[in-house]
Short mmCIF file of N, CA and C in Angstrom, two decimals:
data_model
loop_
_atom_site.label_atom_id
_atom_site.label_comp_id
_atom_site.label_asym_id
_atom_site.label_seq_id
_atom_site.Cartn_x
_atom_site.Cartn_y
_atom_site.Cartn_z
N MET A 1 114.57 112.45 94.26
CA MET A 1 115.13 111.89 93.03
C MET A 1 114.63 112.69 91.87
N ARG A 2 115.52 112.99 90.95
CA ARG A 2 115.18 113.69 89.72
C ARG A 2 115.29 112.81 88.56
N TYR A 3 114.33 112.85 87.64
CA TYR A 3 114.26 112.10 86.47
C TYR A 3 114.12 112.98 85.19
N SER A 4 114.61 112.50 84.12
CA SER A 4 114.39 113.30 82.81
C SER A 4 114.10 112.25 81.71
N GLY A 5 113.38 112.79 80.65
CA GLY A 5 113.06 112.01 79.51
C GLY A 5 112.55 112.88 78.47
N LYS A 6 111.91 112.27 77.45
CA LYS A 6 111.33 112.98 76.32
C LYS A 6 109.88 112.53 76.02
N ILE A 7 109.12 113.43 75.56
CA ILE A 7 107.77 113.13 75.11
C ILE A 7 107.66 113.57 73.66
N ASP A 8 107.44 112.59 72.75
CA ASP A 8 107.49 112.87 71.27
C ASP A 8 106.45 113.89 70.89
N GLU A 9 105.24 113.78 71.43
CA GLU A 9 104.14 114.63 70.99
C GLU A 9 103.10 114.83 72.09
N ILE A 10 102.65 115.99 72.30
CA ILE A 10 101.53 116.19 73.24
C ILE A 10 100.47 117.01 72.47
N LYS A 11 99.41 116.26 72.10
CA LYS A 11 98.30 116.97 71.41
C LYS A 11 97.32 117.57 72.42
N GLN A 12 97.13 116.86 73.54
CA GLN A 12 96.22 117.30 74.59
C GLN A 12 96.66 116.72 75.87
N ILE A 13 96.22 117.33 76.99
CA ILE A 13 96.52 116.89 78.32
C ILE A 13 95.46 117.19 79.29
N ILE A 14 95.22 116.29 80.21
CA ILE A 14 94.22 116.50 81.28
C ILE A 14 94.84 116.13 82.61
N VAL A 15 94.56 116.97 83.64
CA VAL A 15 94.93 116.74 85.02
C VAL A 15 93.62 117.03 85.79
N SER A 16 92.98 116.00 86.33
CA SER A 16 91.62 116.25 86.86
C SER A 16 91.07 115.09 87.64
N ASP A 17 90.19 115.33 88.59
CA ASP A 17 89.27 114.31 89.07
C ASP A 17 88.57 113.84 87.84
N PRO A 18 88.60 112.50 87.49
CA PRO A 18 88.00 112.03 86.25
C PRO A 18 86.48 112.30 86.10
N SER A 19 85.81 112.57 87.20
CA SER A 19 84.32 112.82 87.18
C SER A 19 84.07 114.22 86.70
N TYR A 20 85.04 115.12 86.68
CA TYR A 20 84.77 116.48 86.24
C TYR A 20 84.76 116.66 84.72
N ALA A 21 83.75 117.48 84.26
CA ALA A 21 83.69 117.84 82.83
C ALA A 21 84.56 119.03 82.53
N LYS A 22 84.86 119.26 81.30
CA LYS A 22 85.64 120.40 80.84
C LYS A 22 84.98 121.64 81.36
N GLY A 23 85.76 122.59 81.78
CA GLY A 23 85.25 123.90 82.27
C GLY A 23 85.07 124.01 83.80
N VAL A 24 85.20 122.88 84.48
CA VAL A 24 85.19 122.96 85.94
C VAL A 24 86.42 123.68 86.43
N TRP A 25 86.30 124.60 87.44
CA TRP A 25 87.39 125.47 87.71
C TRP A 25 88.58 124.77 88.32
N CYS A 26 88.40 123.60 88.99
CA CYS A 26 89.48 122.92 89.70
C CYS A 26 90.06 121.78 88.87
N ARG A 27 90.14 121.98 87.59
CA ARG A 27 90.59 120.98 86.58
C ARG A 27 91.49 121.63 85.58
N TYR A 28 92.44 120.92 85.07
CA TYR A 28 93.26 121.44 83.93
C TYR A 28 93.14 120.63 82.74
N GLU A 29 92.80 121.29 81.61
CA GLU A 29 92.74 120.60 80.28
C GLU A 29 93.18 121.55 79.24
N ASN A 30 94.05 121.04 78.30
CA ASN A 30 94.41 121.81 77.09
C ASN A 30 94.32 120.75 76.00
N ASP A 31 93.32 120.93 75.13
CA ASP A 31 93.10 120.04 74.01
C ASP A 31 93.62 120.49 72.68
N ASN A 32 94.51 121.51 72.71
CA ASN A 32 95.05 122.03 71.50
C ASN A 32 96.53 122.41 71.74
N LEU A 33 97.31 121.49 72.26
CA LEU A 33 98.72 121.83 72.65
C LEU A 33 99.62 121.86 71.46
N ASN A 34 99.58 120.81 70.61
CA ASN A 34 100.50 120.72 69.45
C ASN A 34 101.96 120.87 69.84
N ALA A 35 102.39 120.14 70.85
CA ALA A 35 103.76 120.20 71.30
C ALA A 35 104.56 118.97 70.72
N LYS A 36 105.79 119.26 70.24
CA LYS A 36 106.58 118.21 69.64
C LYS A 36 107.96 118.11 70.37
N SER A 37 108.36 116.87 70.68
CA SER A 37 109.63 116.59 71.20
C SER A 37 109.94 117.41 72.51
N TRP A 38 108.96 117.37 73.42
CA TRP A 38 109.09 118.17 74.65
C TRP A 38 109.95 117.39 75.69
N ASN A 39 110.61 118.21 76.50
CA ASN A 39 111.42 117.59 77.61
C ASN A 39 110.47 117.24 78.77
N PHE A 40 110.83 116.16 79.44
CA PHE A 40 110.11 115.80 80.68
C PHE A 40 111.11 115.69 81.82
N ASN A 41 110.81 116.45 82.93
CA ASN A 41 111.64 116.43 84.13
C ASN A 41 110.72 116.27 85.31
N MET A 42 111.19 115.52 86.28
CA MET A 42 110.38 115.31 87.48
C MET A 42 111.26 115.11 88.67
N GLU A 43 110.81 115.72 89.76
CA GLU A 43 111.42 115.47 91.10
C GLU A 43 110.35 114.80 91.94
N ILE A 44 110.69 113.67 92.54
CA ILE A 44 109.72 112.92 93.29
C ILE A 44 110.43 112.43 94.57
N SER A 45 109.77 112.50 95.67
CA SER A 45 110.42 112.05 96.92
C SER A 45 109.33 111.77 98.00
N LYS A 46 109.78 111.00 98.97
CA LYS A 46 108.91 110.81 100.11
C LYS A 46 108.96 112.04 100.99
N TYR A 47 107.89 112.39 101.72
CA TYR A 47 107.86 113.43 102.61
C TYR A 47 107.37 113.00 103.99
N ASN A 48 107.82 113.69 105.00
CA ASN A 48 107.42 113.48 106.32
C ASN A 48 107.36 114.79 107.02
N LYS A 49 106.18 115.32 107.25
CA LYS A 49 106.06 116.72 107.85
C LYS A 49 105.11 116.64 108.97
N ARG A 50 105.38 117.40 109.98
CA ARG A 50 104.51 117.50 111.16
C ARG A 50 103.76 118.85 111.06
N VAL A 51 102.39 118.71 111.09
CA VAL A 51 101.55 119.89 111.03
C VAL A 51 100.45 119.78 112.10
N ASP A 52 100.46 120.70 113.05
CA ASP A 52 99.42 120.71 114.05
C ASP A 52 99.28 119.31 114.76
N ASP A 53 100.37 118.82 115.25
CA ASP A 53 100.43 117.55 116.00
C ASP A 53 100.10 116.35 115.13
N LEU A 54 100.08 116.51 113.79
CA LEU A 54 99.81 115.40 112.89
C LEU A 54 101.10 115.11 112.14
N ASP A 55 101.46 113.82 112.03
CA ASP A 55 102.59 113.42 111.16
C ASP A 55 102.06 113.07 109.79
N LEU A 56 102.40 113.89 108.78
CA LEU A 56 101.97 113.72 107.43
C LEU A 56 103.07 112.98 106.65
N LYS A 57 102.77 111.82 106.15
CA LYS A 57 103.74 111.08 105.38
C LYS A 57 103.15 110.65 104.04
N GLY A 58 104.05 110.68 103.02
CA GLY A 58 103.58 110.32 101.69
C GLY A 58 104.63 110.56 100.66
N ILE A 59 104.17 110.80 99.42
CA ILE A 59 105.04 111.07 98.30
C ILE A 59 104.62 112.37 97.62
N GLU A 60 105.54 113.24 97.34
CA GLU A 60 105.24 114.47 96.64
C GLU A 60 106.04 114.49 95.34
N PHE A 61 105.53 115.22 94.33
CA PHE A 61 106.23 115.33 93.08
C PHE A 61 106.03 116.69 92.43
N THR A 62 106.99 117.04 91.61
CA THR A 62 106.85 118.18 90.78
C THR A 62 107.35 117.74 89.33
N MET A 63 106.43 117.86 88.36
CA MET A 63 106.69 117.45 87.00
C MET A 63 106.75 118.66 86.15
N LEU A 64 107.81 118.70 85.26
CA LEU A 64 107.92 119.78 84.32
C LEU A 64 107.93 119.26 82.93
N LEU A 65 106.99 119.72 82.09
CA LEU A 65 106.90 119.40 80.62
C LEU A 65 107.24 120.70 79.93
N SER A 66 108.31 120.63 79.04
CA SER A 66 108.69 121.97 78.45
C SER A 66 109.17 121.83 77.03
N ASN A 67 108.95 122.93 76.28
CA ASN A 67 109.43 123.07 74.95
C ASN A 67 110.96 123.06 75.01
N PRO A 68 111.67 122.25 74.18
CA PRO A 68 113.14 122.14 74.23
C PRO A 68 113.79 123.45 73.85
N ASN A 69 113.09 124.40 73.16
CA ASN A 69 113.65 125.64 72.79
C ASN A 69 113.51 126.73 73.88
N ILE A 70 112.91 126.39 75.00
CA ILE A 70 112.73 127.26 76.10
C ILE A 70 113.56 126.82 77.29
N ARG A 71 114.32 127.64 77.91
CA ARG A 71 115.12 127.19 79.05
C ARG A 71 114.25 127.20 80.27
N CYS A 72 113.88 125.98 80.66
CA CYS A 72 113.12 125.71 81.90
C CYS A 72 113.82 124.59 82.59
N ARG A 73 113.86 124.72 83.97
CA ARG A 73 114.44 123.61 84.71
C ARG A 73 113.94 123.57 86.14
N LEU A 74 113.89 122.38 86.65
CA LEU A 74 113.56 122.22 88.10
C LEU A 74 114.74 122.73 88.87
N MET A 75 114.41 123.45 89.94
CA MET A 75 115.44 124.04 90.80
C MET A 75 115.10 123.64 92.23
N ASP A 76 116.00 123.96 93.14
CA ASP A 76 115.81 123.54 94.52
C ASP A 76 114.58 124.28 95.17
N LYS A 77 114.27 125.45 94.73
CA LYS A 77 113.13 126.17 95.27
C LYS A 77 112.06 126.53 94.25
N GLY A 78 111.76 125.53 93.41
CA GLY A 78 110.75 125.78 92.43
C GLY A 78 111.19 125.46 91.00
N VAL A 79 110.75 126.25 90.04
CA VAL A 79 111.05 126.00 88.64
C VAL A 79 111.57 127.31 88.08
N GLY A 80 112.68 127.16 87.30
CA GLY A 80 113.22 128.31 86.64
C GLY A 80 112.72 128.39 85.25
N TYR A 81 112.36 129.59 84.79
CA TYR A 81 111.80 129.80 83.48
C TYR A 81 112.04 131.23 82.99
N PRO A 82 111.99 131.51 81.72
CA PRO A 82 112.30 132.88 81.23
C PRO A 82 111.23 133.84 81.80
N LYS A 83 111.68 135.01 82.11
CA LYS A 83 110.85 136.00 82.75
C LYS A 83 109.69 136.45 81.90
N SER A 84 109.84 136.34 80.59
CA SER A 84 108.81 136.86 79.65
C SER A 84 107.54 136.02 79.68
N ASN A 85 107.55 134.85 80.14
CA ASN A 85 106.38 133.92 80.14
C ASN A 85 105.28 134.47 81.07
N ILE A 86 104.05 134.31 80.59
CA ILE A 86 102.85 134.58 81.44
C ILE A 86 102.41 133.26 82.01
N VAL A 87 102.34 133.15 83.33
CA VAL A 87 102.06 131.88 84.01
C VAL A 87 100.64 131.95 84.61
N ASN A 88 99.82 130.95 84.24
CA ASN A 88 98.46 130.76 84.81
C ASN A 88 98.51 129.58 85.73
N GLU A 89 97.79 129.71 86.79
CA GLU A 89 97.76 128.72 87.91
C GLU A 89 96.40 128.06 88.00
N PHE A 90 96.35 126.77 88.08
CA PHE A 90 95.10 126.00 88.18
C PHE A 90 95.19 125.03 89.45
N THR A 91 94.25 125.19 90.34
CA THR A 91 94.18 124.31 91.52
C THR A 91 93.46 123.04 91.00
N ILE A 92 94.01 121.89 91.41
CA ILE A 92 93.38 120.58 91.05
C ILE A 92 92.64 120.04 92.24
N GLY A 93 91.33 119.93 92.06
CA GLY A 93 90.52 119.44 93.16
C GLY A 93 89.98 118.03 92.95
N MET A 94 89.32 117.49 93.96
CA MET A 94 88.84 116.09 93.87
C MET A 94 87.54 116.02 94.69
N ASP A 95 86.55 115.34 94.04
CA ASP A 95 85.28 115.01 94.76
C ASP A 95 85.01 113.50 94.84
N THR A 96 85.89 112.72 94.13
CA THR A 96 85.74 111.29 94.13
C THR A 96 86.96 110.55 94.67
N ALA A 97 87.76 111.25 95.41
CA ALA A 97 88.94 110.66 96.01
C ALA A 97 89.91 110.02 95.06
N CYS A 98 90.04 110.67 93.87
CA CYS A 98 90.99 110.14 92.89
C CYS A 98 91.32 111.28 91.93
N VAL A 99 92.40 111.06 91.14
CA VAL A 99 92.84 112.02 90.20
C VAL A 99 93.40 111.23 88.95
N SER A 100 93.16 111.74 87.77
CA SER A 100 93.68 111.17 86.49
C SER A 100 94.50 112.19 85.83
N LEU A 101 95.69 111.72 85.31
CA LEU A 101 96.61 112.56 84.61
C LEU A 101 97.06 111.84 83.31
N GLY A 102 97.11 112.58 82.22
CA GLY A 102 97.55 111.93 81.02
C GLY A 102 97.43 112.80 79.81
N ILE A 103 98.06 112.32 78.72
CA ILE A 103 98.09 113.06 77.45
C ILE A 103 97.51 112.18 76.33
N ASN A 104 97.18 112.86 75.26
CA ASN A 104 96.75 112.22 73.99
C ASN A 104 95.68 111.15 74.14
N ASP A 105 95.89 109.91 73.79
CA ASP A 105 94.86 108.86 73.94
C ASP A 105 94.40 108.64 75.35
N VAL A 106 95.31 108.84 76.31
CA VAL A 106 94.95 108.71 77.72
C VAL A 106 93.93 109.83 78.07
N ALA A 107 94.18 111.04 77.58
CA ALA A 107 93.26 112.18 77.85
C ALA A 107 91.88 111.80 77.27
N ASP A 108 91.79 111.18 76.09
CA ASP A 108 90.53 110.78 75.58
C ASP A 108 89.82 109.81 76.43
N LYS A 109 90.69 108.83 76.93
CA LYS A 109 90.10 107.79 77.86
C LYS A 109 89.57 108.43 79.11
N ILE A 110 90.28 109.41 79.68
CA ILE A 110 89.86 110.08 80.92
C ILE A 110 88.50 110.74 80.67
N ARG A 111 88.34 111.40 79.51
CA ARG A 111 87.03 112.01 79.17
C ARG A 111 85.92 110.97 79.05
N GLY A 112 86.27 109.78 78.49
CA GLY A 112 85.25 108.75 78.33
C GLY A 112 84.87 108.01 79.60
N GLU A 113 85.65 108.21 80.70
CA GLU A 113 85.39 107.55 81.92
C GLU A 113 84.66 108.45 82.96
N GLN A 114 84.17 109.58 82.47
CA GLN A 114 83.61 110.53 83.43
C GLN A 114 82.49 110.03 84.34
N ASP A 115 81.72 109.07 83.86
CA ASP A 115 80.60 108.55 84.61
C ASP A 115 80.99 107.27 85.46
N GLU A 116 82.26 106.86 85.37
CA GLU A 116 82.68 105.69 86.14
C GLU A 116 83.30 106.09 87.44
N TRP A 117 83.05 105.24 88.50
CA TRP A 117 83.62 105.54 89.83
C TRP A 117 85.04 105.00 89.90
N GLN A 118 85.97 105.91 90.17
CA GLN A 118 87.36 105.63 90.26
C GLN A 118 87.85 104.70 89.10
N PRO A 119 87.88 105.22 87.88
CA PRO A 119 88.17 104.43 86.69
C PRO A 119 89.66 103.98 86.63
N VAL A 120 89.91 103.22 85.55
CA VAL A 120 91.28 102.61 85.42
C VAL A 120 92.37 103.67 85.19
N THR A 121 92.01 104.85 84.69
CA THR A 121 93.08 105.88 84.44
C THR A 121 93.50 106.57 85.74
N CYS A 122 92.84 106.35 86.83
CA CYS A 122 93.03 107.22 87.98
C CYS A 122 94.05 106.64 88.99
N LEU A 123 94.53 107.58 89.84
CA LEU A 123 95.24 107.24 91.03
C LEU A 123 94.37 107.61 92.22
N ARG A 124 94.18 106.69 93.17
CA ARG A 124 93.30 106.96 94.30
C ARG A 124 94.01 107.77 95.34
N THR A 125 93.33 108.75 95.90
CA THR A 125 93.91 109.64 96.93
C THR A 125 93.39 109.42 98.30
N LEU A 126 92.30 108.67 98.45
CA LEU A 126 91.64 108.36 99.71
C LEU A 126 90.85 109.49 100.28
N THR A 127 91.07 110.73 99.80
CA THR A 127 90.35 111.88 100.36
C THR A 127 89.92 112.81 99.21
N ASP A 128 88.93 113.67 99.48
CA ASP A 128 88.55 114.72 98.56
C ASP A 128 89.32 115.95 98.97
N GLY A 129 89.10 116.99 98.19
CA GLY A 129 89.79 118.26 98.51
C GLY A 129 90.76 118.66 97.43
N GLU A 130 91.90 119.16 97.81
CA GLU A 130 92.90 119.61 96.84
C GLU A 130 94.01 118.57 96.68
N PHE A 131 94.23 118.28 95.36
CA PHE A 131 95.32 117.34 95.03
C PHE A 131 96.66 118.01 94.84
N GLY A 132 96.60 119.16 94.08
CA GLY A 132 97.90 119.86 93.76
C GLY A 132 97.59 121.06 92.92
N THR A 133 98.56 121.39 92.09
CA THR A 133 98.45 122.58 91.24
C THR A 133 99.15 122.38 89.89
N VAL A 134 98.55 123.03 88.88
CA VAL A 134 99.18 123.05 87.55
C VAL A 134 99.48 124.47 87.22
N PHE A 135 100.73 124.74 86.70
CA PHE A 135 101.13 126.02 86.24
C PHE A 135 101.37 125.90 84.74
N GLU A 136 100.78 126.85 83.97
CA GLU A 136 100.97 126.83 82.53
C GLU A 136 101.68 128.10 82.12
N GLY A 137 102.86 127.95 81.46
CA GLY A 137 103.60 129.11 81.04
C GLY A 137 103.43 129.40 79.54
N ARG A 138 103.00 130.58 79.20
CA ARG A 138 102.73 130.97 77.80
C ARG A 138 103.61 132.06 77.30
N ASN A 139 103.90 132.05 76.01
CA ASN A 139 104.58 133.12 75.34
C ASN A 139 103.64 134.27 75.23
N PRO A 140 104.00 135.46 75.73
CA PRO A 140 103.09 136.61 75.71
C PRO A 140 102.71 137.12 74.30
N ASN A 141 103.59 136.86 73.35
CA ASN A 141 103.43 137.34 72.00
C ASN A 141 102.50 136.39 71.17
N SER A 142 102.71 135.16 71.23
CA SER A 142 102.01 134.14 70.45
C SER A 142 100.93 133.39 71.16
N ASN A 143 100.93 133.48 72.49
CA ASN A 143 100.07 132.74 73.39
C ASN A 143 100.30 131.23 73.33
N GLU A 144 101.42 130.84 72.75
CA GLU A 144 101.82 129.45 72.71
C GLU A 144 102.28 128.95 74.09
N VAL A 145 101.90 127.73 74.43
CA VAL A 145 102.31 127.14 75.68
C VAL A 145 103.78 126.72 75.59
N ASN A 146 104.56 127.20 76.54
CA ASN A 146 106.07 126.90 76.56
C ASN A 146 106.37 125.78 77.59
N PHE A 147 105.55 125.75 78.68
CA PHE A 147 105.82 124.76 79.69
C PHE A 147 104.59 124.51 80.54
N ILE A 148 104.56 123.32 81.16
CA ILE A 148 103.47 122.99 82.08
C ILE A 148 104.15 122.35 83.32
N VAL A 149 103.84 122.84 84.48
CA VAL A 149 104.30 122.24 85.75
C VAL A 149 103.11 121.60 86.49
N ILE A 150 103.28 120.39 86.89
CA ILE A 150 102.25 119.69 87.67
C ILE A 150 102.86 119.30 89.03
N MET A 151 102.15 119.75 90.03
CA MET A 151 102.64 119.43 91.41
C MET A 151 101.52 118.75 92.20
N GLY A 152 101.86 117.66 92.93
CA GLY A 152 100.84 117.01 93.69
C GLY A 152 101.51 116.11 94.81
N TYR A 153 100.64 115.41 95.50
CA TYR A 153 101.13 114.56 96.60
C TYR A 153 100.11 113.45 96.86
N PHE A 154 100.63 112.33 97.38
CA PHE A 154 99.82 111.16 97.72
C PHE A 154 100.12 110.79 99.16
N ASP A 155 99.12 110.65 99.99
CA ASP A 155 99.33 110.18 101.38
C ASP A 155 99.88 108.82 101.38
N GLU A 156 100.66 108.50 102.45
CA GLU A 156 101.24 107.18 102.64
C GLU A 156 100.17 106.09 102.64
N ASP A 157 98.98 106.39 103.17
CA ASP A 157 97.95 105.39 103.25
C ASP A 157 97.39 104.90 101.91
N THR A 158 97.77 105.63 100.79
CA THR A 158 97.31 105.18 99.46
C THR A 158 98.02 103.91 99.12
N GLY A 159 99.18 103.63 99.70
CA GLY A 159 99.93 102.47 99.42
C GLY A 159 100.81 102.55 98.17
N TYR A 160 100.83 103.70 97.51
CA TYR A 160 101.66 103.85 96.32
C TYR A 160 103.06 103.98 96.74
N SER A 161 103.99 103.44 95.94
CA SER A 161 105.43 103.56 96.06
C SER A 161 105.88 104.65 95.04
N VAL A 162 107.09 105.21 95.27
CA VAL A 162 107.67 106.13 94.29
C VAL A 162 107.71 105.46 92.91
N GLU A 163 108.12 104.18 92.88
CA GLU A 163 108.24 103.46 91.67
C GLU A 163 106.93 103.28 90.92
N SER A 164 105.83 102.99 91.63
CA SER A 164 104.54 102.80 91.03
C SER A 164 103.99 104.09 90.43
N ILE A 165 104.29 105.23 91.11
CA ILE A 165 103.85 106.51 90.56
C ILE A 165 104.67 106.90 89.31
N ILE A 166 105.96 106.61 89.32
CA ILE A 166 106.81 106.82 88.15
C ILE A 166 106.26 106.03 87.01
N ASP A 167 105.98 104.74 87.24
CA ASP A 167 105.40 103.85 86.19
C ASP A 167 104.12 104.45 85.62
N TYR A 168 103.23 104.94 86.48
CA TYR A 168 101.98 105.56 86.07
C TYR A 168 102.26 106.73 85.09
N PHE A 169 103.14 107.65 85.51
CA PHE A 169 103.45 108.80 84.68
C PHE A 169 104.14 108.37 83.36
N LYS A 170 105.04 107.39 83.45
CA LYS A 170 105.74 106.98 82.22
C LYS A 170 104.78 106.47 81.21
N GLU A 171 103.75 105.71 81.63
CA GLU A 171 102.74 105.19 80.70
C GLU A 171 101.78 106.25 80.24
N ASN A 172 101.20 107.01 81.18
CA ASN A 172 100.18 108.02 80.83
C ASN A 172 100.65 109.21 80.08
N PHE A 173 101.96 109.53 80.22
CA PHE A 173 102.52 110.59 79.46
C PHE A 173 103.46 110.17 78.32
N ASP A 174 103.47 108.86 78.08
CA ASP A 174 104.23 108.29 76.97
C ASP A 174 105.70 108.80 76.97
N ILE A 175 106.33 108.64 78.13
CA ILE A 175 107.73 109.19 78.30
C ILE A 175 108.71 108.23 77.71
N LYS A 176 109.65 108.74 76.91
CA LYS A 176 110.71 107.91 76.31
C LYS A 176 112.03 108.19 77.04
N SER A 177 112.89 107.27 77.06
CA SER A 177 114.26 107.37 77.58
C SER A 177 114.31 107.94 79.00
N LEU A 178 113.38 107.49 79.88
CA LEU A 178 113.37 108.01 81.23
C LEU A 178 114.59 107.61 81.97
N THR A 179 115.32 108.55 82.54
CA THR A 179 116.57 108.22 83.28
C THR A 179 116.58 108.98 84.62
N LEU A 180 117.27 108.41 85.58
CA LEU A 180 117.49 109.03 86.87
C LEU A 180 118.66 109.98 86.64
N ASP A 181 118.49 111.24 87.05
CA ASP A 181 119.53 112.24 86.93
C ASP A 181 120.54 112.05 88.06
N MET A 182 121.77 111.98 87.73
CA MET A 182 122.82 111.74 88.75
C MET A 182 123.45 113.05 89.27
N SER A 183 123.11 114.16 88.59
CA SER A 183 123.69 115.40 89.01
C SER A 183 122.64 116.45 89.28
N ASP A 184 122.83 117.23 90.31
CA ASP A 184 121.86 118.34 90.65
C ASP A 184 122.38 119.69 90.20
N ASN A 185 123.41 119.66 89.31
CA ASN A 185 123.98 120.97 88.91
C ASN A 185 122.87 121.72 88.17
N GLN A 186 122.79 123.03 88.45
CA GLN A 186 121.74 123.87 87.83
C GLN A 186 122.39 124.90 86.95
N GLU A 187 121.83 125.09 85.79
CA GLU A 187 122.30 126.09 84.84
C GLU A 187 121.97 127.47 85.28
N GLN A 188 122.92 128.37 85.15
CA GLN A 188 122.72 129.77 85.58
C GLN A 188 122.29 130.55 84.39
N GLY A 189 121.60 131.60 84.58
CA GLY A 189 121.18 132.44 83.49
C GLY A 189 119.98 133.29 83.91
N GLU A 190 119.45 134.01 82.97
CA GLU A 190 118.32 134.92 83.26
C GLU A 190 117.03 134.13 83.27
N MET A 191 116.67 133.66 84.44
CA MET A 191 115.44 132.90 84.62
C MET A 191 114.77 133.44 85.85
N THR A 192 113.42 133.31 85.86
CA THR A 192 112.62 133.68 86.99
C THR A 192 112.64 132.46 87.97
N MET A 193 112.85 132.72 89.22
CA MET A 193 112.73 131.65 90.21
C MET A 193 111.33 131.72 90.75
N SER A 194 110.65 130.63 90.65
CA SER A 194 109.26 130.55 91.13
C SER A 194 109.12 129.67 92.26
N GLY A 195 108.18 129.99 93.15
CA GLY A 195 107.90 129.16 94.28
C GLY A 195 106.94 128.03 93.97
N MET A 196 106.76 127.74 92.68
CA MET A 196 105.85 126.74 92.25
C MET A 196 106.06 125.40 93.03
#
């Protein structure tokens, strides 16, 4: 399922195990974003994969936050974005079997909960290790952030539903006018196809 909406303002954003401090390599934080009226797009679905005689079941998502003046879009095999962008990749790790994601006041709250065990801002993952990846696309001339892609997954045993994860993102990212996209038509043009 694909969803779209708007975010009025993003001053700062954090995607991290809430116990991590700024500067930890497996954490993403930007506390000087200054983004206005950004687009929100997300693809979220249940997955069922077999890996080495194990049936892996859960929910996976790809979230795209983007400047409305930059042509970015979710595509069947990744994210499309202008070739000129410089993309930095951040692995998101966990040591307390949870992850917190959010912007603005929620980001402040995540920072303030660093010493709490699995605080109210978090989603529980039941395991440590790697949660997902964040990609940050920047304009090479101004170094301004043009888009942020967040990818992750939750095992079926967490008990989360697609709806509960959407509600979490809607609240923590202050998403307005969130709607289910009824069409998968993709715009053609000069964009880089990424395997994000």
